[in-house]
Amino acid sequence: MATKCTKCGPGYPTPLEAMKGPREEIIYLPCIYRNTGTEAPDYLATVDVDPKSPQYSQVIEASEIQAKCNVSSLHTSHCLASGEVMVSTLGDLQGNGKGSFVLLDGETFEVKGTWEKPGDAAPMGYDFWYQPRHNVMVSTEWAAPNVFKDGFNPAHVEAGLYGSRIFVWDWQRHEIIQTLQMTDGLIPLEIRFLHDPTATQGFVGCALSSNIQRFYKNEEGTWSVEKVIQVPSKKVKGWMLPEMPGLITDILLSLDDRFLYFSNWLHGDIRQYDISNPQKPRLAGQIFLGGSVVRGGSVQVLEDQELTCQPEPLVVKGKRIPGGPQMIQLSLDGKRLYATTSLYSAWDKQFYPDLIREGSMMLQIDVDTVNGGLKLNPNFLVDFGKEPLGPALAHELRYPGGDCSSDIWI
């Protein structure tokens, strides 16, 4: 689609055509200094990911990010066919929950208003994905910013302050038409339709309950949800709770809708599932990239349904990697996966204090797209602890011309 906010992109007509596009050469990452002790503005880092470049695996540019609007806790952005950009919010200006959607001009990024009808915002917000061909949008919920901003408090879970619903919206009427209350689906964060625009199904990662749920259009024409993957918690000693969830914080789908990837930020692994049968995903690859249960750390695993021993700490180019894999991005051809290690500065400080002191990391994993499998690239490491103003926390990863987690085909 030719729009103002996408007219500079390659404009692939289908997801399968996008897989034939050129190899990525740079990646953009928003970076922050919050809670690190450095007083400096947020910035956008440009990382060189071209193996032929002498600056490969380095930050080659940093641009200060200037806030354009006075709203609370912005999260996901998608371009619309109108040329506008739509951005989800998590709360109002007082930090209370409010799942609204801000519309920005696609060229100037000036605020134009909200997408939903006045008074029709969801109770809480986080991520969203839309599919105009089926007149539908789906959105998720984390919690009100006042709940999560200072760290994770288990009492807030017992009090019901964290989300467990998917909101289904009428795309044309801009209103909620169905609320899917998930069974065992605490903190649904990232949500993805299949890339095929004719598909009427997708997946959502539920962080705290550590499972993947499939949402789909049922025979009655409404929407349903079912759990299709469960990551078992580990019984531990030396942690804040007797059982540690994986904490699924990001998911994405390959452009051919064959593989689902997700990160377990606390357990420290990234998983690859074959979703040729979306109702029965099959584990095809797994790699550990740090995490809270590494051997020799402060946490002792007492009972593990999956592993026979605790994984070794990850060392890349002589650097022990703090934190665990969090945000992930896949190359268009599906052969390279990139990951960063910071979730949210207050939660970083609580669960991985070394991230605050040392900064986050960016890693690259080679993907077997034939048989499945994940292998670390030992020659790639971006250490954001070496930034000129001090250790920084890098977050999501984006390509200049679009990627697996931002492009929507209509």
mmCIF file with all atom_site columns, C-alpha atoms in Angstrom, residues 275-348:
data_model
loop_
_atom_site.group_PDB
_atom_site.id
_atom_site.type_symbol
_atom_site.label_atom_id
_atom_site.label_alt_id
_atom_site.label_comp_id
_atom_site.label_asym_id
_atom_site.label_entity_id
_atom_site.label_seq_id
_atom_site.pdbx_PDB_ins_code
_atom_site.Cartn_x
_atom_site.Cartn_y
_atom_site.Cartn_z
_atom_site.occupancy
_atom_site.B_iso_or_equiv
_atom_site.pdbx_formal_charge
_atom_site.auth_seq_id
_atom_site.auth_comp_id
_atom_site.auth_asym_id
_atom_site.auth_atom_id
_atom_site.pdbx_PDB_model_num
ATOM 1  C CA . ILE A 1 275 ? 3.372  -23.633 13.510 1.00 0.00 ? 275 ILE A CA 1
ATOM 2  C CA . SER A 1 276 ? 2.505  -25.433 10.289 1.00 0.00 ? 276 SER A CA 1
ATOM 3  C CA . ASN A 1 277 ? -0.366 -26.705 12.419 1.00 0.00 ? 277 ASN A CA 1
ATOM 4  C CA . PRO A 1 278 ? -1.257 -23.575 14.454 1.00 0.00 ? 278 PRO A CA 1
ATOM 5  C CA . GLN A 1 279 ? -3.318 -25.612 16.908 1.00 0.00 ? 279 GLN A CA 1
ATOM 6  C CA . LYS A 1 280 ? -0.358 -27.849 17.752 1.00 0.00 ? 280 LYS A CA 1
ATOM 7  C CA . PRO A 1 281 ? 2.941  -25.916 17.602 1.00 0.00 ? 281 PRO A CA 1
ATOM 8  C CA . ARG A 1 282 ? 6.069  -28.103 17.654 1.00 0.00 ? 282 ARG A CA 1
ATOM 9  C CA . LEU A 1 283 ? 9.319  -27.051 19.356 1.00 0.00 ? 283 LEU A CA 1
ATOM 10 C CA . ALA A 1 284 ? 11.977 -26.820 16.627 1.00 0.00 ? 284 ALA A CA 1
ATOM 11 C CA . GLY A 1 285 ? 14.789 -24.846 18.248 1.00 0.00 ? 285 GLY A CA 1
ATOM 12 C CA . GLN A 1 286 ? 15.934 -23.386 21.558 1.00 0.00 ? 286 GLN A CA 1
ATOM 13 C CA . ILE A 1 287 ? 18.941 -21.399 22.748 1.00 0.00 ? 287 ILE A CA 1
ATOM 14 C CA . PHE A 1 288 ? 19.910 -19.993 26.147 1.00 0.00 ? 288 PHE A CA 1
ATOM 15 C CA . LEU A 1 289 ? 21.306 -16.450 26.212 1.00 0.00 ? 289 LEU A CA 1
ATOM 16 C CA . GLY A 1 290 ? 21.810 -15.706 29.894 1.00 0.00 ? 290 GLY A CA 1
ATOM 17 C CA . GLY A 1 291 ? 18.847 -15.451 32.250 1.00 0.00 ? 291 GLY A CA 1
ATOM 18 C CA . SER A 1 292 ? 18.252 -15.912 35.978 1.00 0.00 ? 292 SER A CA 1
ATOM 19 C CA . VAL A 1 293 ? 18.935 -19.634 36.290 1.00 0.00 ? 293 VAL A CA 1
ATOM 20 C CA . VAL A 1 294 ? 22.476 -19.865 34.920 1.00 0.00 ? 294 VAL A CA 1
ATOM 21 C CA . ARG A 1 295 ? 24.956 -22.062 36.718 1.00 0.00 ? 295 ARG A CA 1
ATOM 22 C CA . GLY A 1 296 ? 26.889 -20.279 39.476 1.00 0.00 ? 296 GLY A CA 1
ATOM 23 C CA . GLY A 1 297 ? 24.309 -17.518 39.921 1.00 0.00 ? 297 GLY A CA 1
ATOM 24 C CA . SER A 1 298 ? 22.274 -16.564 42.988 1.00 0.00 ? 298 SER A CA 1
ATOM 25 C CA . VAL A 1 299 ? 19.326 -18.774 42.014 1.00 0.00 ? 299 VAL A CA 1
ATOM 26 C CA . GLN A 1 300 ? 19.353 -22.517 42.590 1.00 0.00 ? 300 GLN A CA 1
ATOM 27 C CA . VAL A 1 301 ? 16.926 -24.638 40.585 1.00 0.00 ? 301 VAL A CA 1
ATOM 28 C CA . LEU A 1 302 ? 15.317 -27.300 42.774 1.00 0.00 ? 302 LEU A CA 1
ATOM 29 C CA . GLU A 1 303 ? 12.994 -28.855 40.224 1.00 0.00 ? 303 GLU A CA 1
ATOM 30 C CA . ASP A 1 304 ? 12.921 -28.425 36.455 1.00 0.00 ? 304 ASP A CA 1
ATOM 31 C CA . GLN A 1 305 ? 10.476 -30.191 34.135 1.00 0.00 ? 305 GLN A CA 1
ATOM 32 C CA . GLU A 1 306 ? 12.602 -29.455 31.066 1.00 0.00 ? 306 GLU A CA 1
ATOM 33 C CA . LEU A 1 307 ? 16.317 -29.258 31.911 1.00 0.00 ? 307 LEU A CA 1
ATOM 34 C CA . THR A 1 308 ? 18.587 -31.749 33.666 1.00 0.00 ? 308 THR A CA 1
ATOM 35 C CA . CYS A 1 309 ? 21.057 -29.030 34.703 1.00 0.00 ? 309 CYS A CA 1
ATOM 36 C CA . GLN A 1 310 ? 21.229 -25.263 34.856 1.00 0.00 ? 310 GLN A CA 1
ATOM 37 C CA . PRO A 1 311 ? 22.567 -23.596 31.677 1.00 0.00 ? 311 PRO A CA 1
ATOM 38 C CA . GLU A 1 312 ? 26.026 -22.085 31.591 1.00 0.00 ? 312 GLU A CA 1
ATOM 39 C CA . PRO A 1 313 ? 26.429 -18.280 31.671 1.00 0.00 ? 313 PRO A CA 1
ATOM 40 C CA . LEU A 1 314 ? 26.738 -16.753 28.207 1.00 0.00 ? 314 LEU A CA 1
ATOM 41 C CA . VAL A 1 315 ? 30.045 -15.132 27.246 1.00 0.00 ? 315 VAL A CA 1
ATOM 42 C CA . VAL A 1 316 ? 30.363 -13.413 23.859 1.00 0.00 ? 316 VAL A CA 1
ATOM 43 C CA . LYS A 1 317 ? 33.636 -11.843 22.696 1.00 0.00 ? 317 LYS A CA 1
ATOM 44 C CA . GLY A 1 318 ? 34.912 -12.020 26.270 1.00 0.00 ? 318 GLY A CA 1
ATOM 45 C CA . LYS A 1 319 ? 31.838 -10.313 27.765 1.00 0.00 ? 319 LYS A CA 1
ATOM 46 C CA . ARG A 1 320 ? 29.532 -12.138 30.173 1.00 0.00 ? 320 ARG A CA 1
ATOM 47 C CA . ILE A 1 321 ? 25.999 -11.217 29.103 1.00 0.00 ? 321 ILE A CA 1
ATOM 48 C CA . PRO A 1 322 ? 23.814 -9.692  31.843 1.00 0.00 ? 322 PRO A CA 1
ATOM 49 C CA . GLY A 1 323 ? 20.039 -10.126 31.741 1.00 0.00 ? 323 GLY A CA 1
ATOM 50 C CA . GLY A 1 324 ? 18.091 -12.411 29.449 1.00 0.00 ? 324 GLY A CA 1
ATOM 51 C CA . PRO A 1 325 ? 16.730 -12.230 25.891 1.00 0.00 ? 325 PRO A CA 1
ATOM 52 C CA . GLN A 1 326 ? 13.822 -9.797  25.670 1.00 0.00 ? 326 GLN A CA 1
ATOM 53 C CA . MET A 1 327 ? 12.948 -7.968  22.439 1.00 0.00 ? 327 MET A CA 1
ATOM 54 C CA . ILE A 1 328 ? 13.527 -9.987  19.269 1.00 0.00 ? 328 ILE A CA 1
ATOM 55 C CA . GLN A 1 329 ? 13.522 -9.241  15.539 1.00 0.00 ? 329 GLN A CA 1
ATOM 56 C CA . LEU A 1 330 ? 13.816 -11.590 12.565 1.00 0.00 ? 330 LEU A CA 1
ATOM 57 C CA . SER A 1 331 ? 15.425 -10.909 9.202  1.00 0.00 ? 331 SER A CA 1
ATOM 58 C CA . LEU A 1 332 ? 13.034 -10.824 6.256  1.00 0.00 ? 332 LEU A CA 1
ATOM 59 C CA . ASP A 1 333 ? 14.367 -14.125 4.926  1.00 0.00 ? 333 ASP A CA 1
ATOM 60 C CA . GLY A 1 334 ? 13.992 -15.657 8.390  1.00 0.00 ? 334 GLY A CA 1
ATOM 61 C CA . LYS A 1 335 ? 17.647 -16.687 8.678  1.00 0.00 ? 335 LYS A CA 1
ATOM 62 C CA . ARG A 1 336 ? 18.849 -14.238 11.365 1.00 0.00 ? 336 ARG A CA 1
ATOM 63 C CA . LEU A 1 337 ? 17.301 -13.408 14.705 1.00 0.00 ? 337 LEU A CA 1
ATOM 64 C CA . TYR A 1 338 ? 18.375 -10.377 16.750 1.00 0.00 ? 338 TYR A CA 1
ATOM 65 C CA . ALA A 1 339 ? 17.757 -9.931  20.487 1.00 0.00 ? 339 ALA A CA 1
ATOM 66 C CA . THR A 1 340 ? 18.218 -7.281  23.170 1.00 0.00 ? 340 THR A CA 1
ATOM 67 C CA . THR A 1 341 ? 18.226 -7.865  26.929 1.00 0.00 ? 341 THR A CA 1
ATOM 68 C CA . SER A 1 342 ? 16.401 -4.955  28.625 1.00 0.00 ? 342 SER A CA 1
ATOM 69 C CA . LEU A 1 343 ? 12.676 -5.122  29.458 1.00 0.00 ? 343 LEU A CA 1
ATOM 70 C CA . TYR A 1 344 ? 11.769 -1.985  31.433 1.00 0.00 ? 344 TYR A CA 1
ATOM 71 C CA . SER A 1 345 ? 14.265 -0.085  33.539 1.00 0.00 ? 345 SER A CA 1
ATOM 72 C CA . ALA A 1 346 ? 12.474 -0.570  36.894 1.00 0.00 ? 346 ALA A CA 1
ATOM 73 C CA . TRP A 1 347 ? 12.087 -4.293  36.224 1.00 0.00 ? 347 TRP A CA 1
ATOM 74 C CA . ASP A 1 348 ? 15.673 -4.498  34.945 1.00 0.00 ? 348 ASP A CA 1
#
